[in-house]
């Protein structure tokens, strides 16, 4: 149980276009989802925390207008990279926290989405 | 602000060796600490989760310890195998999760 999926797994787009990445909790409800990005040989960096039904909380240095996050339901959060540029090319991973569990429980991670902007 | 450091950054060993990966953190006010494995281009696979009240967790050839007061955790891998080759990340859970940069492990036959 506790599976998180991401779609697409890989996307290549032209500079200036927008890309939407979906994160779904398949068999549980997630009140909170986290979005991370990872540059090559770098650590995962938290971009934002997404709570169902409310606005996402962005980490310092992350542009809200560029990385639009929507957490419309307890099983789905989306990250839209608007007007993507080559420097946005990265590996994006989401994780979900189970609705019924406390902070002490594990996070469940999606498989990640590799975005390449040409 | 929480800072997480993992040492060594890279490790290359022959098959069969017992390994210790280190993770240190600056703020001991944590809920738990989690070790992950990441294969190239893939997402994270959770290996072990240690709650702040626990001292260690074991799963197969893996053993993770936590010394919250000193801000340290170790991941012990017994009898390493080539299939263990991956990047190992530790993540510390306070109000928000904070990741280390990882230890890149290569186990050669």
Coordinates of C-alpha atoms in Angstrom, one line a residue:
Chain A
X1 CA 0.0 0.0 0.0
X2 CA 0.8 3.7 0.2
X3 CA 1.8 4.2 -3.5
X4 CA 2.4 7.6 -5.0
X5 CA 2.5 8.0 -8.8
X6 CA 3.8 10.8 -10.9
X7 CA 2.9 11.6 -14.5
X8 CA 4.6 12.0 -16.8
X9 CA 7.8 10.2 -15.9
X10 CA 9.8 12.0 -18.5
X11 CA 9.0 15.2 -20.6
X12 CA 10.9 17.2 -23.1
X13 CA 9.5 20.6 -24.1
X14 CA 10.5 23.7 -25.9
X15 CA 11.6 26.8 -24.1
X16 CA 8.6 29.0 -23.3
X17 CA 6.1 26.3 -23.0
X18 CA 4.3 25.2 -19.8
X19 CA 4.5 21.7 -18.4
X20 CA 2.2 20.2 -15.9
X21 CA 3.3 17.3 -13.6
X22 CA 0.8 15.3 -11.6
X23 CA 1.3 13.6 -8.3
X24 CA -1.3 11.1 -7.1
X25 CA -1.6 9.1 -4.0
X26 CA -3.2 5.9 -5.3
X27 CA -4.4 4.1 -2.3
X28 CA -4.5 6.7 0.5
X29 CA -5.6 10.3 1.1
X30 CA -2.8 12.8 1.5
X31 CA -3.5 16.1 3.2
X32 CA 0.0 17.3 2.5
X33 CA 2.2 16.8 -0.5
X34 CA 5.7 18.0 -0.9
X35 CA 7.5 19.0 -4.2
X36 CA 11.2 18.6 -4.6
X37 CA 13.7 19.3 -7.3
X38 CA 17.1 17.7 -7.8
X39 CA 19.9 19.0 -10.0
X40 CA 22.5 16.5 -11.1
X41 CA 24.7 15.3 -8.2
X42 CA 22.9 17.7 -5.9
X43 CA 20.6 17.0 -2.9
X44 CA 16.9 17.1 -3.2
X45 CA 15.7 20.6 -2.4
X46 CA 12.2 21.2 -1.1
X47 CA 10.3 23.6 -3.4
X48 CA 7.0 23.9 -1.7
X49 CA 4.5 22.2 0.7
X50 CA 1.1 21.7 -0.7
X51 CA -1.9 21.4 1.6
X52 CA -5.3 20.2 0.2
X53 CA -7.7 23.1 -0.2
X54 CA -5.2 25.9 0.6
X55 CA -2.4 27.7 -1.1
X56 CA 1.0 26.1 -1.2
X57 CA 3.8 27.3 0.9
X58 CA 6.9 28.0 -1.1
X59 CA 10.5 27.8 0.1
X60 CA 12.7 30.9 -0.1
X61 CA 14.0 31.4 -3.6
X62 CA 11.2 29.5 -5.4
X63 CA 9.1 31.6 -7.7
X64 CA 5.4 31.2 -7.0
X65 CA 4.4 32.5 -10.4
X66 CA 6.7 30.2 -12.2
X67 CA 6.0 27.0 -10.3
X68 CA 2.2 26.8 -9.8
X69 CA 1.0 24.2 -7.4
X70 CA -2.5 23.1 -7.1
X71 CA -3.7 20.6 -4.5
X72 CA -7.4 20.3 -5.4
X73 CA -8.1 17.0 -3.9
X74 CA -6.8 14.6 -1.2
X75 CA -5.3 12.4 -3.9
X76 CA -3.9 14.8 -6.4
X77 CA -1.4 17.7 -6.5
X78 CA -0.1 19.3 -9.7
X79 CA 3.0 21.3 -10.3
X80 CA 3.0 23.5 -13.4
X81 CA 6.3 24.9 -14.7
X82 CA 5.2 28.0 -16.6
X83 CA 7.2 29.4 -19.5
X84 CA 9.9 26.8 -19.0
X85 CA 13.5 27.6 -19.7
X86 CA 16.6 25.3 -20.0
X87 CA 17.6 26.1 -16.5
X88 CA 14.4 24.6 -15.2
X89 CA 15.6 21.2 -16.5
X90 CA 15.7 19.0 -13.5
X91 CA 14.3 16.0 -11.7
X92 CA 11.1 16.8 -9.9
X93 CA 9.8 14.5 -7.1
X94 CA 6.7 14.7 -5.0
X95 CA 6.0 13.0 -1.7
X96 CA 2.8 12.6 0.2
X97 CA 1.9 12.4 3.9
X98 CA -1.0 10.1 4.8
X99 CA -4.1 12.0 6.1
X100 CA -4.6 9.7 9.0
X101 CA -1.0 9.6 10.2
X102 CA 1.0 12.0 12.3
X103 CA 4.3 13.7 11.5
X104 CA 6.1 10.7 12.8
X105 CA 5.2 8.5 10.0
X106 CA 7.0 8.0 6.8
X107 CA 6.6 10.0 3.7
X108 CA 5.7 8.2 0.5
X109 CA 7.6 9.3 -2.6
X110 CA 6.7 9.3 -6.2
X111 CA 9.1 8.0 -8.8
X112 CA 9.9 11.4 -10.1
X113 CA 9.6 13.3 -13.4
X114 CA 12.6 14.3 -15.5
X115 CA 12.0 17.5 -17.3
X116 CA 14.2 18.6 -20.1
X117 CA 13.7 22.0 -21.6
X118 CA 15.3 22.6 -25.0
Chain B
X1 CA 17.9 26.3 9.9
X2 CA 18.5 22.5 9.8
X3 CA 21.6 21.4 7.9
X4 CA 22.2 17.8 7.0
X5 CA 25.7 16.5 6.1
X6 CA 26.5 13.1 4.7
X7 CA 30.0 11.6 4.8
X8 CA 31.5 10.2 2.7
X9 CA 30.2 11.8 -0.5
X10 CA 31.4 8.9 -2.5
X11 CA 32.5 5.3 -1.7
X12 CA 33.8 2.5 -3.9
X13 CA 34.3 -0.9 -2.3
X14 CA 34.8 -4.5 -3.3
X15 CA 31.9 -6.8 -2.9
X16 CA 31.5 -8.4 0.5
X17 CA 32.7 -5.4 2.6
X18 CA 30.7 -4.1 5.5
X19 CA 30.0 -0.4 5.1
X20 CA 29.1 2.6 7.3
X21 CA 27.5 5.7 5.9
X22 CA 27.2 8.7 8.1
X23 CA 24.6 11.4 8.4
X24 CA 24.8 14.4 10.8
X25 CA 22.3 17.2 11.5
X26 CA 22.6 20.4 13.3
X27 CA 19.2 20.7 15.0
X28 CA 18.3 17.8 17.3
X29 CA 14.6 18.8 17.4
X30 CA 13.5 16.2 14.9
X31 CA 10.5 13.9 14.6
X32 CA 12.3 11.1 12.7
X33 CA 15.1 10.4 10.3
X34 CA 14.7 8.4 7.2
X35 CA 17.3 6.7 4.9
X36 CA 16.5 6.4 1.2
X37 CA 18.1 4.8 -1.8
X38 CA 18.1 6.5 -5.2
X39 CA 19.1 4.7 -8.3
X40 CA 20.3 6.9 -11.3
X41 CA 17.4 8.8 -12.8
X42 CA 14.9 7.2 -10.5
X43 CA 12.9 8.3 -7.5
X44 CA 13.5 7.5 -3.9
X45 CA 13.0 4.2 -2.2
X46 CA 12.6 4.3 1.5
X47 CA 15.0 2.0 3.3
X48 CA 14.5 2.6 7.0
X49 CA 12.7 5.1 9.2
X50 CA 13.8 5.8 12.8
X51 CA 11.5 7.7 15.1
X52 CA 13.1 10.3 17.4
X53 CA 12.4 8.0 20.4
X54 CA 14.2 5.0 18.8
X55 CA 17.9 4.2 18.7
X56 CA 18.0 1.9 15.7
X57 CA 16.1 0.0 13.0
X58 CA 17.0 -3.1 11.0
X59 CA 15.9 -4.5 7.7
X60 CA 17.8 -7.4 6.3
X61 CA 21.4 -6.4 5.8
X62 CA 20.7 -2.8 6.7
X63 CA 20.9 -1.3 10.1
X64 CA 20.4 2.4 10.9
X65 CA 21.1 4.0 14.2
X66 CA 20.2 7.4 15.6
X67 CA 21.8 9.4 18.3
X68 CA 19.6 12.4 18.4
X69 CA 21.5 14.3 21.1
X70 CA 24.7 14.3 19.1
X71 CA 22.9 14.8 15.8
X72 CA 24.1 11.7 14.1
X73 CA 22.8 8.7 12.3
X74 CA 24.6 5.8 10.6
X75 CA 23.5 3.4 8.0
X76 CA 25.3 0.1 8.2
X77 CA 25.3 -2.2 5.2
X78 CA 26.5 -5.7 5.8
X79 CA 28.1 -7.9 3.2
X80 CA 27.8 -5.4 0.4
X81 CA 26.7 -6.5 -3.1
X82 CA 27.0 -4.9 -6.5
X83 CA 23.2 -4.4 -6.4
X84 CA 23.7 -2.1 -3.5
X85 CA 25.3 0.4 -5.8
X86 CA 23.2 3.6 -5.6
X87 CA 23.1 7.0 -3.9
X88 CA 22.0 6.9 -0.3
X89 CA 20.2 9.9 1.2
X90 CA 19.2 10.7 4.7
X91 CA 16.3 13.0 5.4
X92 CA 15.6 14.6 8.7
X93 CA 12.1 15.4 9.6
X94 CA 11.5 18.5 11.7
X95 CA 8.7 20.9 10.6
X96 CA 9.9 20.3 7.1
X97 CA 12.0 17.5 5.8
X98 CA 15.7 18.3 5.1
X99 CA 17.8 16.1 2.9
X100 CA 21.5 15.5 2.9
X101 CA 23.5 15.5 -0.4
X102 CA 23.8 11.7 -0.3
X103 CA 26.6 9.2 -0.5
X104 CA 27.3 7.7 -3.9
X105 CA 28.1 4.0 -3.4
X106 CA 29.7 1.7 -5.9
X107 CA 30.2 -1.9 -5.0
X108 CA 32.3 -3.7 -7.6
X109 CA 32.4 -7.5 -8.1

